Amino acid sequence: MSIVPVEKLFTIFSETADILAEELSCTYLEALAETGENMFHGDILQDELSELSIKRIKKIYNELKLADYSREEIRKAFQLAILKGMQQNIQPNHQMTPDSIGMFIGYLVSKFIDQTSYRLLDPAVGTGNLLSAVLNHQTDKNVQSLGSEIDEVLLKLAYVNANLQMHEVEFFNQDSLEPLFIDPVDAVICDLPIGYYPNDLRASDYEIHAESGHTYAHHLFIEQSAKHTKQGGYLFFLIPNGLFESEQAKHLHEFIKNHLYIQGVIQLPLSMFKNKQAAKSILILQKQSDQVKPPKQALLVDLPKLSDGQAMSRILKQIDGWVAENKK
Ligand code: SAM
């Protein structure tokens, strides 16, 4: 993929978002969702703009033919624009899933899921960057996807992101730990939000809840995801490396033992993160069923730097071999 179209499209998103943010007195991220919506509809939908701004925005849009861009080019350009907005307004719990992780999870989903048609849920969909990176990897598959997110602005960005990339996604703007009114899915992907869940009453509905005080939201997300997955379905979580070592880990171990099989843990290279405490892994689980057996041995991998082509291709071969052996 050439970098030039991505930069050009990023500039279009960014310049028009700047104009809209100023005119509408809103944040850059809100304006980005507005401009994305305009670009999708091929029209200017905000009626409170000045003549001059309409003229400036139209001129910029005229340089654009969305149909000339691939889905990945659109995703990357939109991602750059979101990153710009997030730098202006840092919220640690709203971080977008980085590109390389999204693409790697996309690769794993395509390896583990054989069905040509299936349902996929991201219960913390955020900006939709992870979901669309995964969807863009599922070539020749018919994926019905669903995304849930508590933050209204992020969800709007996810919705615009999906529209621009022509992905049909059903979105829910809600606390995903409240009841989710969806049919069971074949697979879940989730970059887990980390921290305590403040609603103890709701948490008490979950098997995994702490005896006293707040329960970890990331644990509840695992249980909620498992609940909405079909038997034999797969779950791919981006987890903190210390997930199984916290003071609440006992409940998580128990929940996993009773309902899920650990398929694998893939530790991401430390160089991807600010420090050791921030480092993450990908946890792959399968929901138990009479029809499936646990793997003989879980796939345990330390991923090298993604830029190390040789080491990466050795590891991908190892993963392919494990999948072929264990999914016969
Ligand atoms: N994968 C996303 C992306 O690519 O943009 C980023 C996910 S981010 C690490 C975690 C997300 O979980 C945040 O967007 C946050 O707003 C959301 N979140 C946190 N608690 C939530 C809850 N109870 N219900 C729904 N979403 C929640």
Tab-separated table of C-alpha atoms and ligand atoms in Angstrom:
chain	number	residue	atom	x	y	z
A	1	MET	CA	0.000	0.000	0.000
A	2	SER	CA	1.413	3.349	-0.985
A	3	ILE	CA	1.601	5.883	1.837
A	4	VAL	CA	0.640	8.810	-0.415
A	5	PRO	CA	-3.127	8.163	-0.712
A	6	VAL	CA	-3.295	7.640	3.072
A	7	GLU	CA	-1.606	10.985	3.705
A	8	LYS	CA	-3.796	12.755	1.187
A	9	LEU	CA	-6.962	11.340	2.693
A	10	PHE	CA	-5.732	12.104	6.224
A	11	THR	CA	-5.198	15.745	5.178
A	12	ILE	CA	-8.756	15.917	3.831
A	13	PHE	CA	-10.208	14.473	7.071
A	14	SER	CA	-8.057	16.709	9.180
A	15	GLU	CA	-8.461	20.044	7.388
A	16	THR	CA	-12.228	19.713	7.153
A	17	ALA	CA	-12.464	18.586	10.791
A	18	ASP	CA	-10.494	21.678	11.840
A	19	ILE	CA	-12.917	23.952	9.986
A	20	LEU	CA	-15.971	22.174	11.415
A	21	ALA	CA	-14.567	22.149	14.970
A	22	GLU	CA	-14.145	25.893	14.857
A	23	GLU	CA	-17.512	26.634	13.242
A	24	LEU	CA	-19.497	24.223	15.409
A	25	SER	CA	-17.514	24.950	18.598
A	26	CYS	CA	-16.978	21.261	19.182
A	27	THR	CA	-13.932	19.053	19.693
A	28	TYR	CA	-11.784	17.885	16.802
A	29	LEU	CA	-12.971	14.279	17.316
A	30	GLU	CA	-16.630	15.306	17.181
A	31	ALA	CA	-15.887	17.324	14.050
A	32	LEU	CA	-14.043	14.378	12.538
A	33	ALA	CA	-17.164	12.249	12.901
A	34	GLU	CA	-19.156	15.057	11.230
A	35	THR	CA	-16.801	15.365	8.275
A	36	GLY	CA	-16.685	11.567	7.867
A	37	GLU	CA	-20.467	11.537	7.785
A	38	ASN	CA	-20.435	14.274	5.116
A	39	MET	CA	-17.925	12.365	3.025
A	40	PHE	CA	-19.986	9.192	3.241
A	41	HIS	CA	-23.186	10.991	2.164
A	42	GLY	CA	-21.443	13.189	-0.412
A	43	ASP	CA	-23.109	16.227	1.102
A	44	ILE	CA	-22.642	18.838	3.814
A	45	LEU	CA	-25.079	17.898	6.553
A	46	GLN	CA	-24.468	20.689	9.091
A	47	ASP	CA	-26.841	23.597	8.475
A	48	GLU	CA	-25.278	26.100	10.867
A	49	LEU	CA	-22.153	26.744	8.738
A	50	SER	CA	-21.156	30.068	7.170
A	51	GLU	CA	-21.089	30.444	3.361
A	52	LEU	CA	-17.319	30.801	3.492
A	53	SER	CA	-16.810	27.569	5.432
A	54	ILE	CA	-19.160	25.672	3.139
A	55	LYS	CA	-17.119	26.905	0.183
A	56	ARG	CA	-13.795	25.942	1.794
A	57	ILE	CA	-15.049	22.492	2.793
A	58	LYS	CA	-16.584	21.819	-0.621
A	59	LYS	CA	-13.313	22.726	-2.306
A	60	ILE	CA	-11.456	20.187	-0.145
A	61	TYR	CA	-14.084	17.463	-0.673
A	62	ASN	CA	-13.848	18.012	-4.437
A	63	GLU	CA	-10.274	16.711	-4.340
A	64	LEU	CA	-11.630	13.402	-3.091
A	65	LYS	CA	-13.035	10.298	-4.711
A	66	LEU	CA	-13.613	7.852	-1.874
A	67	ALA	CA	-14.109	5.002	-4.341
A	68	ASP	CA	-10.419	5.312	-5.338
A	69	TYR	CA	-9.325	4.264	-1.857
A	70	SER	CA	-9.098	0.740	-0.468
A	71	ARG	CA	-10.680	-0.099	2.882
A	72	GLU	CA	-7.265	-0.318	4.534
A	73	GLU	CA	-6.269	3.080	3.133
A	74	ILE	CA	-9.457	4.609	4.513
A	75	ARG	CA	-8.947	2.898	7.897
A	76	LYS	CA	-5.359	4.098	8.160
A	77	ALA	CA	-6.136	7.670	7.174
A	78	PHE	CA	-9.057	7.812	9.613
A	79	GLN	CA	-6.869	6.265	12.309
A	80	LEU	CA	-4.228	8.984	11.824
A	81	ALA	CA	-6.898	11.655	12.116
A	82	ILE	CA	-8.279	10.043	15.306
A	83	LEU	CA	-4.760	9.867	16.765
A	84	LYS	CA	-4.360	13.584	16.107
A	85	GLY	CA	-7.608	14.241	17.987
A	86	MET	CA	-6.665	11.927	20.829
A	87	GLN	CA	-3.345	13.717	21.303
A	88	GLN	CA	-5.244	16.970	21.801
A	89	ASN	CA	-7.495	15.385	24.375
A	90	ILE	CA	-5.805	12.467	26.128
A	91	GLN	CA	-8.066	9.951	27.859
A	92	PRO	CA	-6.035	6.923	28.935
A	93	ASN	CA	-8.987	4.528	28.906
A	94	HIS	CA	-10.064	5.397	25.388
A	95	GLN	CA	-6.927	4.452	23.596
A	96	MET	CA	-7.400	3.113	20.114
A	97	THR	CA	-6.017	-0.349	19.422
A	98	PRO	CA	-2.756	0.102	17.475
A	99	ASP	CA	-2.572	-0.905	13.868
A	100	SER	CA	-0.093	-3.736	14.194
A	101	ILE	CA	-2.110	-5.408	16.967
A	102	GLY	CA	-5.338	-5.097	14.979
A	103	MET	CA	-3.769	-6.672	11.938
A	104	PHE	CA	-2.271	-9.496	13.988
A	105	ILE	CA	-5.616	-10.251	15.646
A	106	GLY	CA	-7.130	-10.181	12.136
A	107	TYR	CA	-4.630	-12.839	11.098
A	108	LEU	CA	-5.455	-14.976	14.173
A	109	VAL	CA	-9.211	-14.701	13.567
A	110	SER	CA	-8.744	-15.844	9.973
A	111	LYS	CA	-6.636	-18.822	11.161
A	112	PHE	CA	-8.984	-19.962	13.938
A	113	ILE	CA	-12.353	-19.434	12.300
A	114	ASP	CA	-13.114	-21.729	9.394
A	115	GLN	CA	-16.738	-20.801	8.742
A	116	THR	CA	-17.250	-18.714	5.617
A	117	SER	CA	-20.118	-16.901	7.287
A	118	TYR	CA	-20.126	-15.963	10.956
A	119	ARG	CA	-21.036	-13.398	13.603
A	120	LEU	CA	-18.374	-11.309	15.313
A	121	LEU	CA	-18.734	-9.046	18.357
A	122	ASP	CA	-16.470	-6.327	19.757
A	123	PRO	CA	-18.045	-5.323	23.116
A	124	ALA	CA	-15.608	-2.376	23.620
A	125	VAL	CA	-15.546	-1.250	20.010
A	126	GLY	CA	-14.206	2.275	20.698
A	127	THR	CA	-13.362	3.960	17.386
A	128	GLY	CA	-13.848	0.707	15.459
A	129	ASN	CA	-10.172	0.595	14.504
A	130	LEU	CA	-9.612	-2.926	15.852
A	131	LEU	CA	-12.902	-4.199	14.438
A	132	SER	CA	-12.284	-2.825	10.961
A	133	ALA	CA	-8.642	-3.985	10.903
A	134	VAL	CA	-9.924	-7.483	11.704
A	135	LEU	CA	-12.753	-7.279	9.154
A	136	ASN	CA	-10.347	-6.123	6.439
A	137	HIS	CA	-8.372	-9.326	6.999
A	138	GLN	CA	-11.323	-11.652	6.475
A	139	THR	CA	-11.287	-11.779	2.691
A	140	ASP	CA	-13.928	-14.001	1.055
A	141	LYS	CA	-15.796	-14.287	4.356
A	142	ASN	CA	-19.235	-13.021	5.123
A	143	VAL	CA	-18.930	-11.508	8.593
A	144	GLN	CA	-21.928	-10.052	10.378
A	145	SER	CA	-20.426	-7.775	12.967
A	146	LEU	CA	-21.625	-6.064	16.111
A	147	GLY	CA	-19.986	-3.392	18.233
A	148	SER	CA	-20.929	-1.985	21.619
A	149	GLU	CA	-19.404	1.082	23.291
A	150	ILE	CA	-20.305	3.331	26.192
A	151	ASP	CA	-18.732	6.540	24.843
A	152	GLU	CA	-20.997	8.350	22.416
A	153	VAL	CA	-18.283	10.204	20.492
A	154	LEU	CA	-16.166	7.093	20.010
A	155	LEU	CA	-19.194	5.148	18.881
A	156	LYS	CA	-20.038	7.837	16.337
A	157	LEU	CA	-16.463	7.598	15.027
A	158	ALA	CA	-16.810	3.807	14.823
A	159	TYR	CA	-20.054	4.160	12.919
A	160	VAL	CA	-18.587	6.647	10.441
A	161	ASN	CA	-15.444	4.502	10.133
A	162	ALA	CA	-17.592	1.472	9.240
A	163	ASN	CA	-19.655	3.457	6.729
A	164	LEU	CA	-16.604	4.886	4.977
A	165	GLN	CA	-15.122	1.380	4.699
A	166	MET	CA	-18.464	-0.082	3.586
A	167	HIS	CA	-18.661	-2.508	6.503
A	168	GLU	CA	-22.112	-3.344	7.759
A	169	VAL	CA	-21.931	-3.258	11.540
A	170	GLU	CA	-24.721	-3.218	14.092
A	171	PHE	CA	-23.792	-0.726	16.827
A	172	PHE	CA	-25.017	-0.342	20.409
A	173	ASN	CA	-24.301	2.752	22.483
A	174	GLN	CA	-24.445	1.342	25.995
A	175	ASP	CA	-22.583	-0.006	28.972
A	176	SER	CA	-21.681	-3.441	27.582
A	177	LEU	CA	-21.792	-4.947	31.060
A	178	GLU	CA	-25.495	-4.176	31.289
A	179	PRO	CA	-27.653	-6.793	29.517
A	180	LEU	CA	-26.808	-6.977	25.806
A	181	PHE	CA	-29.770	-7.748	23.581
A	182	ILE	CA	-28.011	-9.698	20.854
A	183	ASP	CA	-28.111	-13.207	19.416
A	184	PRO	CA	-25.078	-15.382	20.208
A	185	VAL	CA	-21.956	-14.795	18.147
A	186	ASP	CA	-19.314	-17.154	16.770
A	187	ALA	CA	-16.397	-15.000	17.846
A	188	VAL	CA	-15.480	-12.058	20.049
A	189	ILE	CA	-12.560	-9.661	19.715
A	190	CYS	CA	-11.863	-7.124	22.433
A	191	ASP	CA	-9.120	-4.770	23.542
A	192	LEU	CA	-10.264	-4.961	27.153
A	193	PRO	CA	-10.859	-1.738	29.082
A	194	ILE	CA	-8.739	-2.094	32.203
A	195	GLY	CA	-9.805	-0.988	35.668
A	196	TYR	CA	-12.536	-1.308	38.259
A	197	TYR	CA	-16.205	-1.431	37.265
A	198	PRO	CA	-18.048	1.029	39.520
A	199	ASN	CA	-21.485	-0.631	39.423
A	200	ASP	CA	-21.273	-3.271	42.207
A	201	LEU	CA	-24.935	-4.151	41.918
A	202	ARG	CA	-24.612	-5.060	38.235
A	203	ALA	CA	-21.290	-6.806	38.908
A	204	SER	CA	-23.026	-9.042	41.453
A	205	ASP	CA	-24.952	-10.640	38.555
A	206	TYR	CA	-21.665	-12.063	37.293
A	207	GLU	CA	-20.057	-15.316	38.502
A	208	ILE	CA	-16.698	-13.613	38.493
A	209	HIS	CA	-17.556	-10.747	40.881
A	210	ALA	CA	-15.306	-9.827	43.802
A	211	GLU	CA	-16.561	-10.694	47.306
A	212	SER	CA	-16.075	-7.125	48.452
A	213	GLY	CA	-15.372	-3.847	46.673
A	214	HIS	CA	-15.367	-3.232	42.937
A	215	THR	CA	-14.747	-6.028	40.430
A	216	TYR	CA	-12.321	-5.583	37.565
A	217	ALA	CA	-14.182	-4.477	34.452
A	218	HIS	CA	-11.777	-6.500	32.302
A	219	HIS	CA	-12.808	-9.694	34.132
A	220	LEU	CA	-16.500	-8.864	33.706
A	221	PHE	CA	-15.930	-8.218	29.997
A	222	ILE	CA	-14.493	-11.734	29.645
A	223	GLU	CA	-17.553	-13.269	31.339
A	224	GLN	CA	-19.999	-11.103	29.380
A	225	SER	CA	-18.258	-12.005	26.109
A	226	ALA	CA	-18.302	-15.718	26.933
A	227	LYS	CA	-22.001	-15.498	27.775
A	228	HIS	CA	-22.811	-14.162	24.309
A	229	THR	CA	-20.586	-16.630	22.415
A	230	LYS	CA	-21.935	-19.856	20.928
A	231	GLN	CA	-20.577	-23.122	22.266
A	232	GLY	CA	-17.289	-23.854	20.515
A	233	GLY	CA	-16.906	-20.174	19.530
A	234	TYR	CA	-13.624	-18.290	19.900
A	235	LEU	CA	-12.660	-15.211	21.902
A	236	PHE	CA	-9.611	-13.047	21.299
A	237	PHE	CA	-8.723	-10.588	24.052
A	238	LEU	CA	-5.970	-8.039	24.317
A	239	ILE	CA	-5.009	-8.414	27.997
A	240	PRO	CA	-2.500	-6.883	30.404
A	241	ASN	CA	0.383	-9.312	31.002
A	242	GLY	CA	-0.435	-9.466	34.728
A	243	LEU	CA	-4.066	-10.588	34.140
A	244	PHE	CA	-3.646	-13.919	35.899
A	245	GLU	CA	-1.652	-12.546	38.815
A	246	SER	CA	-3.951	-9.955	40.383
A	247	GLU	CA	-5.724	-10.352	43.726
A	248	GLN	CA	-8.974	-11.095	41.802
A	249	ALA	CA	-7.360	-13.626	39.454
A	250	LYS	CA	-8.708	-16.593	41.456
A	251	HIS	CA	-12.247	-15.906	40.186
A	252	LEU	CA	-11.028	-15.538	36.637
A	253	HIS	CA	-9.128	-18.845	36.765
A	254	GLU	CA	-12.218	-20.559	38.081
A	255	PHE	CA	-14.505	-19.019	35.476
A	256	ILE	CA	-12.170	-20.030	32.658
A	257	LYS	CA	-11.806	-23.576	34.019
A	258	ASN	CA	-15.592	-24.012	34.133
A	259	HIS	CA	-16.593	-22.454	30.815
A	260	LEU	CA	-13.672	-21.975	28.446
A	261	TYR	CA	-10.547	-23.608	27.074
A	262	ILE	CA	-7.347	-21.598	26.890
A	263	GLN	CA	-6.186	-22.002	23.297
A	264	GLY	CA	-3.206	-19.724	23.486
A	265	VAL	CA	-1.402	-16.761	24.937
A	266	ILE	CA	0.691	-14.650	22.602
A	267	GLN	CA	2.904	-12.141	24.335
A	268	LEU	CA	3.434	-8.984	22.306
A	269	PRO	CA	6.967	-7.550	22.097
A	270	LEU	CA	7.817	-5.240	25.011
A	271	SER	CA	9.143	-2.683	22.511
A	272	MET	CA	5.530	-1.955	21.517
A	273	PHE	CA	4.771	-0.508	24.949
A	274	LYS	CA	5.911	2.411	27.088
A	275	ASN	CA	7.102	0.123	29.870
A	276	LYS	CA	6.887	-3.422	31.220
A	277	GLN	CA	3.753	-2.648	33.280
A	278	ALA	CA	1.906	-1.469	30.162
A	279	ALA	CA	2.832	-4.562	28.118
A	280	LYS	CA	0.063	-6.769	26.756
A	281	SER	CA	-0.666	-10.198	25.349
A	282	ILE	CA	-3.369	-11.743	23.230
A	283	LEU	CA	-5.409	-14.384	25.041
A	284	ILE	CA	-7.246	-16.854	22.802
A	285	LEU	CA	-10.124	-18.793	24.385
A	286	GLN	CA	-12.722	-21.233	23.128
A	287	LYS	CA	-16.112	-21.675	24.743
A	288	GLN	CA	-16.540	-25.222	25.993
A	289	SER	CA	-18.951	-27.574	24.252
A	290	ASP	CA	-19.516	-31.343	24.082
A	291	GLN	CA	-18.282	-31.191	20.496
A	292	VAL	CA	-14.856	-29.702	21.201
A	293	LYS	CA	-11.867	-30.938	23.139
A	294	PRO	CA	-9.291	-28.710	24.825
A	295	PRO	CA	-6.024	-28.380	22.904
A	296	LYS	CA	-3.349	-30.943	23.795
A	297	GLN	CA	-1.114	-28.038	24.628
A	298	ALA	CA	-1.934	-24.333	24.551
A	299	LEU	CA	-0.163	-22.178	21.996
A	300	LEU	CA	2.377	-20.147	23.960
A	301	VAL	CA	4.336	-17.665	21.919
A	302	ASP	CA	6.535	-14.634	22.527
A	303	LEU	CA	6.099	-12.472	19.489
A	304	PRO	CA	9.325	-10.915	18.183
A	305	LYS	CA	9.488	-7.297	16.998
A	306	LEU	CA	7.069	-7.156	14.082
A	307	SER	CA	9.765	-5.434	12.026
A	308	ASP	CA	11.998	-8.530	12.329
A	309	GLY	CA	10.776	-10.246	9.170
A	310	GLN	CA	12.711	-13.495	9.601
A	311	ALA	CA	11.750	-14.070	13.220
A	312	MET	CA	8.133	-13.148	12.439
A	313	SER	CA	7.868	-15.624	9.584
A	314	ARG	CA	9.296	-18.376	11.839
A	315	ILE	CA	6.637	-17.583	14.465
A	316	LEU	CA	3.810	-17.418	11.925
A	317	LYS	CA	4.897	-20.868	10.689
A	318	GLN	CA	4.813	-22.115	14.287
A	319	ILE	CA	1.288	-20.714	14.733
A	320	ASP	CA	0.124	-22.215	11.410
A	321	GLY	CA	1.578	-25.586	12.497
A	322	TRP	CA	-0.150	-25.408	15.887
A	323	VAL	CA	-3.498	-24.515	14.316
A	324	ALA	CA	-3.205	-27.346	11.749
A	325	GLU	CA	-2.334	-29.819	14.525
A	326	ASN	CA	-4.971	-28.739	17.033
A	327	LYS	CA	-7.924	-27.950	14.798
A	328	LYS	CA	-7.970	-31.234	12.857
B	1	SAM	N1	-10.599	-1.434	20.105
B	1	SAM	C1	-10.930	-0.047	20.326
B	1	SAM	C2	-10.439	0.786	19.144
B	1	SAM	O1	-9.758	0.260	18.241
B	1	SAM	O2	-10.727	2.003	19.138
B	1	SAM	C3	-10.315	0.494	21.599
B	1	SAM	C4	-10.829	-0.139	22.839
B	1	SAM	S1	-10.343	0.751	24.286
B	1	SAM	C5	-8.921	-0.065	24.792
B	1	SAM	C6	-11.560	0.226	25.424
B	1	SAM	C7	-12.922	0.821	25.166
B	1	SAM	O3	-13.855	0.311	26.101
B	1	SAM	C8	-12.976	2.347	25.296
B	1	SAM	O4	-13.427	2.873	24.081
B	1	SAM	C9	-13.999	2.579	26.414
B	1	SAM	O5	-14.808	3.721	26.205
B	1	SAM	C10	-14.827	1.304	26.347
B	1	SAM	N2	-15.519	0.943	27.591
B	1	SAM	C11	-15.056	0.999	28.862
B	1	SAM	N3	-15.985	0.550	29.721
B	1	SAM	C12	-17.065	0.201	28.988
B	1	SAM	C13	-18.333	-0.354	29.299
B	1	SAM	N4	-18.675	-0.634	30.556
B	1	SAM	N5	-19.198	-0.601	28.292
B	1	SAM	C14	-18.851	-0.331	27.007
B	1	SAM	N6	-17.663	0.188	26.643
B	1	SAM	C15	-16.769	0.439	27.625
